[in-house]
CSV table of C-alpha atoms in Angstrom, one decimal:
chain,number,residue,atom,x,y,z
A,1,MET,CA,0.0,-0.1,-0.1
A,2,PRO,CA,1.4,3.4,-1.0
A,3,SER,CA,2.4,5.8,1.7
A,4,LYS,CA,0.3,8.8,2.4
A,5,PRO,CA,1.9,12.0,0.9
A,6,ARG,CA,3.3,14.3,3.6
A,7,THR,CA,1.6,17.7,4.1
A,8,SER,CA,3.6,20.9,4.0
A,9,THR,CA,2.7,21.3,7.8
A,10,GLU,CA,4.3,18.0,8.6
A,11,GLU,CA,7.4,18.9,6.5
A,12,THR,CA,7.7,22.2,8.4
A,13,GLN,CA,7.5,20.5,11.7
A,14,ASP,CA,10.2,18.1,10.8
A,15,ASP,CA,12.4,20.8,9.5
A,16,ALA,CA,11.9,22.6,12.9
A,17,HIS,CA,13.3,19.6,14.8
A,18,ALA,CA,16.4,19.0,12.4
A,19,LEU,CA,19.6,20.9,12.7
A,20,PRO,CA,20.3,22.4,9.3
A,21,MET,CA,23.3,20.8,7.6
A,22,GLY,CA,26.5,23.0,7.7
A,23,LYS,CA,27.0,22.6,3.9
A,24,TYR,CA,23.9,24.7,3.3
A,25,PHE,CA,25.3,27.5,5.4
A,26,ALA,CA,28.6,27.4,3.4
A,27,SER,CA,26.8,27.4,0.0
A,28,SER,CA,27.8,30.1,-2.5
A,29,ASP,CA,24.0,30.4,-3.4
A,30,LYS,CA,22.5,33.1,-1.3
A,31,ALA,CA,18.9,31.5,-1.6
A,32,VAL,CA,20.3,28.2,-0.1
A,33,ARG,CA,22.0,30.2,2.8
A,34,ASP,CA,18.8,32.2,3.4
A,35,LYS,CA,16.8,29.0,3.6
A,36,ALA,CA,19.2,27.3,6.0
A,37,VAL,CA,19.1,30.4,8.3
A,38,ASP,CA,15.3,30.3,8.3
A,39,SER,CA,15.4,26.6,9.2
A,40,LEU,CA,17.9,27.4,12.1
A,41,LYS,CA,15.4,29.9,13.6
A,42,GLN,CA,12.6,27.3,13.6
A,43,PHE,CA,15.0,24.7,15.1
A,44,LEU,CA,16.3,26.8,17.9
A,45,VAL,CA,12.9,28.0,19.0
A,46,ALA,CA,11.4,24.4,18.8
A,47,ARG,CA,14.3,23.2,21.1
A,48,GLY,CA,13.4,25.5,24.0
A,49,ASP,CA,15.6,24.6,27.0
A,50,ASP,CA,17.2,21.7,25.2
A,51,LEU,CA,20.8,22.7,24.5
A,52,LEU,CA,22.9,21.5,21.7
A,53,ASP,CA,25.9,19.4,22.7
A,54,ASP,CA,29.4,21.1,22.1
A,55,LYS,CA,30.1,19.0,19.1
A,56,GLU,CA,26.9,20.1,17.4
A,57,LEU,CA,27.3,23.6,18.5
A,58,THR,CA,30.8,23.8,17.0
A,59,LYS,CA,29.5,22.4,13.7
A,60,LEU,CA,26.7,24.7,13.6
A,61,TRP,CA,28.9,27.8,14.2
A,62,LYS,CA,31.3,26.5,11.7
A,63,GLY,CA,28.6,26.6,9.1
A,64,LEU,CA,27.4,30.0,10.2
A,65,PHE,CA,31.0,31.5,10.0
A,66,PHE,CA,31.2,30.5,6.4
A,67,CYS,CA,27.7,31.7,5.7
A,68,PHE,CA,28.6,35.1,6.9
A,69,TRP,CA,32.0,34.8,5.1
A,70,HIS,CA,30.2,34.4,1.7
A,71,SER,CA,28.0,37.5,2.3
A,72,ASP,CA,29.6,40.1,0.1
A,73,LYS,CA,27.2,42.9,-0.5
A,74,PRO,CA,26.9,45.5,2.4
A,75,LEU,CA,23.2,45.4,2.8
A,76,VAL,CA,23.2,41.5,2.6
A,77,GLN,CA,25.9,41.6,5.3
A,78,GLN,CA,24.1,44.1,7.6
A,79,ALA,CA,20.9,41.9,7.3
A,80,LEU,CA,22.6,38.6,8.0
A,81,ALA,CA,24.6,40.1,11.0
A,82,THR,CA,21.3,41.4,12.5
A,83,GLU,CA,19.4,38.3,11.7
A,84,LEU,CA,22.0,36.0,13.4
A,85,ALA,CA,22.3,38.2,16.4
A,86,GLU,CA,18.6,38.4,16.8
A,87,LEU,CA,18.5,34.7,17.3
A,88,LEU,CA,19.6,35.4,20.8
A,89,LEU,CA,16.3,37.1,21.4
A,90,LYS,CA,14.2,34.6,19.6
A,91,ILE,CA,15.3,31.7,21.6
A,92,PRO,CA,12.7,31.8,24.5
A,93,SER,CA,15.1,30.2,27.1
A,94,ALA,CA,17.9,32.3,28.5
A,95,PRO,CA,20.3,29.4,29.2
A,96,ALA,CA,19.7,28.2,25.6
A,97,SER,CA,20.5,31.8,24.3
A,98,LEU,CA,23.6,32.0,26.3
A,99,HIS,CA,24.7,28.6,25.1
A,100,PHE,CA,24.2,29.8,21.6
A,101,LEU,CA,26.3,32.9,22.4
A,102,LYS,CA,29.1,30.8,23.8
A,103,GLY,CA,29.2,29.1,20.5
A,104,PHE,CA,29.5,32.4,18.8
A,105,TRP,CA,32.4,33.6,20.8
A,106,ASP,CA,34.0,30.2,20.6
A,107,MET,CA,33.9,30.6,16.7
A,108,ILE,CA,35.1,34.2,16.6
A,109,VAL,CA,38.2,33.2,18.7
A,110,ARG,CA,38.9,30.1,16.8
A,111,GLU,CA,38.5,31.7,13.4
A,112,TRP,CA,39.8,35.3,14.1
A,113,THR,CA,43.4,34.8,12.7
A,114,LYS,CA,42.0,33.4,9.4
A,115,ILE,CA,40.0,36.6,8.5
A,116,ASP,CA,41.7,38.5,6.1
A,117,VAL,CA,41.9,42.3,5.8
A,118,HIS,CA,39.0,42.5,3.2
A,119,ARG,CA,36.6,40.9,5.5
A,120,ILE,CA,37.6,42.0,9.0
A,121,ASP,CA,35.3,45.1,8.9
A,122,LYS,CA,32.1,42.9,8.4
A,123,PHE,CA,33.1,40.6,11.3
A,124,TYR,CA,33.7,43.7,13.4
A,125,MET,CA,30.1,44.6,12.6
A,126,LEU,CA,28.8,41.0,13.4
A,127,ILE,CA,30.6,41.4,16.9
A,128,ARG,CA,29.0,44.7,17.4
A,129,ARG,CA,25.5,43.2,16.6
A,130,PHE,CA,26.0,40.4,19.0
A,131,VAL,CA,27.3,42.6,21.8
A,132,ASN,CA,24.1,44.7,21.5
A,133,ALA,CA,21.9,41.6,21.4
A,134,ALA,CA,23.6,40.2,24.5
A,135,PHE,CA,22.8,43.4,26.4
A,136,ARG,CA,19.2,43.2,25.3
A,137,LEU,CA,19.0,39.5,26.4
A,138,GLN,CA,20.2,40.6,29.9
A,139,LEU,CA,17.6,43.4,29.8
A,140,ARG,CA,14.9,40.9,28.9
A,141,GLU,CA,15.9,38.8,31.9
A,142,ASN,CA,16.0,42.0,34.2
A,143,TRP,CA,19.7,41.6,34.8
A,144,GLU,CA,19.1,38.4,36.7
A,145,ASP,CA,22.2,37.3,38.5
A,146,ASP,CA,22.5,33.8,36.8
A,147,CYS,CA,22.1,35.4,33.3
A,148,CYS,CA,24.8,38.2,33.9
A,149,GLU,CA,27.2,35.7,35.6
A,150,ALA,CA,27.0,33.3,32.7
A,151,TYR,CA,27.6,36.2,30.3
A,152,GLU,CA,30.6,37.3,32.1
A,153,TYR,CA,31.9,33.9,32.3
A,154,ILE,CA,31.5,33.5,28.5
A,155,LEU,CA,33.8,36.6,27.9
A,156,THR,CA,36.4,35.9,30.6
A,157,ARG,CA,36.7,32.1,30.7
A,158,PRO,CA,39.7,30.3,29.2
A,159,ASN,CA,39.9,31.0,25.5
A,160,GLY,CA,37.1,33.6,25.7
A,161,PRO,CA,37.5,37.0,24.1
A,162,LEU,CA,38.5,38.6,27.4
A,163,ASP,CA,40.5,35.8,29.0
A,164,PRO,CA,42.9,37.7,31.1
A,165,ASP,CA,45.4,34.9,31.6
A,166,ASP,CA,46.0,33.9,27.9
A,167,PRO,CA,49.6,34.8,26.8
A,168,LYS,CA,48.6,34.4,23.3
A,169,HIS,CA,45.6,36.6,23.5
A,170,ILE,CA,44.2,38.2,20.4
A,171,THR,CA,44.6,41.8,21.5
A,172,SER,CA,42.7,43.2,18.4
A,173,LEU,CA,39.6,41.2,19.5
A,174,ALA,CA,39.8,42.5,23.0
A,175,TYR,CA,40.4,46.0,21.9
A,176,HIS,CA,37.3,46.0,19.5
A,177,LEU,CA,35.2,44.7,22.3
A,178,ALA,CA,36.3,47.5,24.6
A,179,ASP,CA,35.8,50.1,21.9
A,180,ILE,CA,32.1,49.1,21.3
A,181,TYR,CA,31.0,47.8,24.7
A,182,LEU,CA,29.6,51.0,26.4
A,183,GLU,CA,28.3,52.3,23.1
A,184,GLU,CA,26.3,49.2,22.5
A,185,LEU,CA,25.0,49.3,26.2
A,186,GLU,CA,23.8,52.7,25.5
A,187,LYS,CA,22.0,51.7,22.2
A,188,ALA,CA,20.4,48.7,24.0
A,189,LEU,CA,19.2,50.7,26.9
A,190,LYS,CA,17.6,53.4,24.6
A,191,ALA,CA,16.0,50.8,22.4
A,192,SER,CA,14.4,49.1,25.7
A,193,GLU,CA,12.6,52.3,26.7
A,194,VAL,CA,10.4,52.4,23.7
A,195,PRO,CA,9.3,49.1,22.1
A,196,SER,CA,9.5,50.4,18.5
A,197,ARG,CA,13.0,52.0,18.9
A,198,ASP,CA,15.7,50.2,16.9
A,199,PRO,CA,19.4,50.5,17.5
A,200,TYR,CA,19.9,49.7,14.0
A,201,ALA,CA,17.7,51.2,11.3
A,202,PHE,CA,18.0,48.5,8.8
A,203,ALA,CA,17.1,45.8,11.4
A,204,ASN,CA,13.9,47.6,11.8
A,205,MET,CA,12.9,46.9,8.1
A,206,ILE,CA,13.3,43.2,8.5
A,207,LEU,CA,12.8,42.2,12.0
A,208,MET,CA,10.0,44.2,13.8
A,209,SER,CA,7.6,41.2,13.4
A,210,SER,CA,9.2,39.5,16.4
A,211,PRO,CA,8.0,40.2,19.9
A,212,HIS,CA,11.1,39.1,21.5
A,213,ILE,CA,13.6,41.5,19.6
A,214,PHE,CA,13.0,44.7,21.4
A,215,PRO,CA,11.7,44.0,25.0
A,216,GLN,CA,10.6,47.0,26.9
A,217,SER,CA,12.4,47.2,30.1
A,218,THR,CA,13.4,50.1,32.5
A,219,CYS,CA,15.3,47.9,35.0
A,220,PRO,CA,18.4,49.5,36.3
A,221,VAL,CA,21.8,48.4,35.2
A,222,PRO,CA,24.3,46.9,37.7
A,223,ILE,CA,27.0,48.9,36.2
A,224,LEU,CA,29.8,47.6,38.3
A,225,ASP,CA,29.1,44.0,37.3
A,226,VAL,CA,28.8,45.1,33.6
A,227,ILE,CA,32.5,46.5,33.7
A,228,GLN,CA,33.8,43.7,35.6
A,229,PRO,CA,35.2,41.8,32.7
A,230,PHE,CA,37.4,44.8,31.8
A,231,LEU,CA,38.5,45.2,35.3
A,232,ASP,CA,39.7,41.6,35.5
A,233,PHE,CA,41.2,41.9,32.1
A,234,ALA,CA,43.0,45.1,32.9
A,235,ALA,CA,44.5,43.5,36.1
A,236,ARG,CA,45.8,40.3,34.8
A,237,THR,CA,46.6,40.8,31.1
A,238,PRO,CA,50.3,40.1,30.2
A,239,VAL,CA,50.2,42.6,27.4
A,240,LYS,CA,51.3,45.9,28.8
A,241,ALA,CA,49.7,48.1,26.1
A,242,SER,CA,46.4,46.7,27.0
A,243,VAL,CA,45.9,48.5,30.2
A,244,PRO,CA,46.0,52.1,28.9
A,245,ARG,CA,44.0,50.9,25.9
A,246,LEU,CA,41.2,49.6,28.1
A,247,GLN,CA,41.4,52.9,30.2
A,248,ASP,CA,40.8,54.9,27.1
A,249,ALA,CA,38.0,52.8,25.8
A,250,VAL,CA,36.0,51.9,29.0
A,251,PHE,CA,37.1,53.5,32.2
A,252,GLN,CA,37.8,57.0,31.0
A,253,PRO,CA,34.7,57.4,28.9
A,254,LEU,CA,32.5,56.2,31.8
A,255,THR,CA,34.1,58.4,34.6
A,256,THR,CA,34.0,61.5,32.1
A,257,ALA,CA,30.3,60.7,31.5
A,258,LEU,CA,29.7,60.5,35.2
A,259,THR,CA,31.5,63.7,35.8
A,260,GLN,CA,29.6,65.7,33.1
A,261,ALA,CA,26.3,64.2,34.5
A,262,THR,CA,26.9,66.4,37.6
A,263,SER,CA,29.0,69.3,35.9
A,264,ASP,CA,27.7,72.9,35.5
A,265,GLU,CA,30.3,73.5,32.6
A,266,PRO,CA,29.0,74.0,29.1
A,267,PRO,CA,29.7,71.0,26.9
A,268,THR,CA,32.1,72.8,24.9
A,269,LYS,CA,34.4,73.5,27.8
A,270,ARG,CA,34.5,70.1,29.2
A,271,PRO,CA,37.8,68.2,28.5
A,272,ARG,CA,38.0,65.8,25.7
A,273,LEU,CA,39.3,62.1,26.1
A,274,SER,CA,42.2,62.8,23.7
A,275,ALA,CA,43.2,65.2,21.0
A,276,GLY,CA,40.5,65.2,18.2
A,277,SER,CA,38.1,62.9,20.0
A,278,SER,CA,35.1,63.6,22.2
A,279,PRO,CA,33.5,61.3,24.8
A,280,PRO,CA,30.7,59.2,23.6
A,281,ASP,CA,27.2,59.7,24.7
A,282,LEU,CA,26.4,57.5,27.7
A,283,SER,CA,23.5,59.6,29.1
A,284,THR,CA,21.2,56.6,29.2
A,285,VAL,CA,23.8,54.4,30.8
A,286,ILE,CA,24.3,57.0,33.5
A,287,ALA,CA,20.6,57.6,34.1
A,288,ARG,CA,19.9,53.9,34.4
A,289,SER,CA,22.8,52.6,36.4
A,290,THR,CA,22.4,51.5,40.0
A,291,LEU,CA,24.8,50.5,43.1
A,292,GLU,CA,21.9,48.9,44.9
A,293,HIS,CA,22.4,45.6,43.3
A,294,SER,CA,25.8,44.0,42.5
A,295,ARG,CA,27.3,40.5,42.6
A,296,HIS,CA,30.9,41.7,42.7
A,297,TYR,CA,30.3,44.9,45.0
A,298,PRO,CA,27.3,44.4,47.3
A,299,PRO,CA,26.1,47.5,49.0
A,300,LYS,CA,27.0,47.9,52.7
A,301,THR,CA,23.3,48.0,53.6
A,302,SER,CA,20.9,45.6,51.8
A,303,ILE,CA,18.7,47.8,49.9
A,304,SER,CA,17.3,45.3,47.3
A,305,THR,CA,17.3,41.7,46.7
A,306,SER,CA,17.4,42.0,42.7
A,307,ALA,CA,18.1,44.5,40.0
A,308,LEU,CA,14.6,44.7,39.2
A,309,ASP,CA,13.7,46.1,42.6
A,310,SER,CA,16.6,48.5,42.4
A,311,LYS,CA,16.6,52.2,41.7
A,312,PRO,CA,19.1,54.2,39.7
A,313,SER,CA,21.9,55.8,41.8
A,314,GLU,CA,23.3,59.3,41.6
A,315,PRO,CA,26.2,59.8,39.2
A,316,THR,CA,28.5,61.1,41.9
A,317,GLU,CA,28.1,57.9,43.9
A,318,ILE,CA,28.5,55.7,40.8
A,319,ARG,CA,31.7,57.5,39.9
A,320,LYS,CA,33.0,56.9,43.6
A,321,ALA,CA,32.1,53.3,43.2
A,322,VAL,CA,33.7,52.8,39.8
A,323,LEU,CA,36.9,54.4,41.0
A,324,LYS,CA,36.8,52.3,44.2
A,325,ALA,CA,36.4,49.2,41.9
A,326,ILE,CA,39.5,50.2,39.9
A,327,LEU,CA,41.4,50.8,43.2
A,328,ASP,CA,40.4,47.4,44.6
A,329,VAL,CA,41.3,45.5,41.5
A,330,GLY,CA,44.7,47.3,41.4
A,331,GLY,CA,45.4,46.1,44.9
A,332,GLN,CA,44.6,42.4,44.4
A,333,SER,CA,47.4,39.9,44.9
A,334,GLU,CA,47.1,38.5,41.3
A,335,THR,CA,47.2,41.9,39.7
A,336,ARG,CA,50.4,42.2,37.6
A,337,GLU,CA,52.9,44.8,38.9
A,338,TYR,CA,52.8,47.0,35.7
A,339,ASN,CA,49.1,46.8,35.5
A,340,ARG,CA,48.8,47.7,39.2
A,341,LYS,CA,50.9,50.9,38.6
A,342,LYS,CA,48.7,51.9,35.5
A,343,LEU,CA,45.4,51.3,37.4
A,344,PHE,CA,46.6,53.1,40.5
A,345,ALA,CA,47.8,56.0,38.3
A,346,PHE,CA,44.5,56.2,36.6
A,347,TRP,CA,42.6,56.1,40.0
A,348,LYS,CA,44.8,58.9,41.3
A,349,ALA,CA,44.3,61.2,38.2
A,350,ALA,CA,40.7,60.6,37.9
A,351,THR,CA,40.1,61.2,41.7
A,352,ALA,CA,42.0,64.6,41.5
A,353,GLU,CA,40.2,65.5,38.3
A,354,GLY,CA,36.7,64.9,39.9
A,355,GLN,CA,37.7,65.9,43.5
A,356,THR,CA,36.1,62.7,44.4
A,357,ASP,CA,36.0,62.1,48.2
A,358,GLN,CA,37.1,58.6,48.6
A,359,THR,CA,37.0,58.6,52.4
A,360,ASP,CA,33.4,57.2,52.2
A,361,TRP,CA,34.8,53.9,50.7
A,362,ASP,CA,36.9,51.4,52.5
A,363,ALA,CA,40.1,51.2,50.5
A,364,SER,CA,41.3,48.1,52.2
């Protein structure tokens, strides 16, 4: 007896439960690659909390690497980069999203030295999209401790992009991450305040149909936890040039923005970060940051039990806390001597510049 023909619904359901084959992602035919990415969306959403094993994850991201490698036209690159990053928000489970993100960073670190000068810019863009999506994922989860801790581990674990103990660390990757980190946090926070606001105009054209992409959230940001990966990296990296580089990209812009938030000086008279450059706009980061909740620097008095219950803190207090964190990490026994000197010098200069009274903070 002949078998009953399969319906299109049955075929779609089967596709949703089957991991797309890597050869389709690596196809030179854009239509084939697009179909594979669409199948991947269905597959990841259908799995829910069921995580891919490490072998499957590596194979998947190997295929996605070549999928992105073959995207040549700028608009195609932008659309694909956004589409891949938004998968973090389409996956309904935070652990599954973070596992997918871990696979992304494994791929980036593994393949980084193979990316030629003609393709490096588009991979910089892909990283930017994933950093932004990772912040929006943490916003979706209201900066829940387990989610934030897992994200920090992804960045700083052995062979991670901010592994502070790797003597062969890829500095260009860490520097790019530092350059875009606060900027993408600002974009993510602004996008979260209004559901229809999109940090990337092109993404708005193709992805607004998803209810998971731009979650509305005004939950305060545990800012000390957010910058902790760079504090650890600055303390223990064996590359001497990395410490001033991180200070210029992360610590200085943040402390400058905090100073400006309480300054009466006109913007034109405020000091610039360096000759020919001006500090980035971090107004939303400053307005939404809190000291009431932190895994690394718990408040002396227990004000709240979660980030969701916290309230934004005053910029002056945040600046004190940021400088105190830099002072603390500089004083740790595992901090390299050269790095310690640089961190202490930054703390001293920033304290003098902002006339920050550190007597309220225990410097031990």
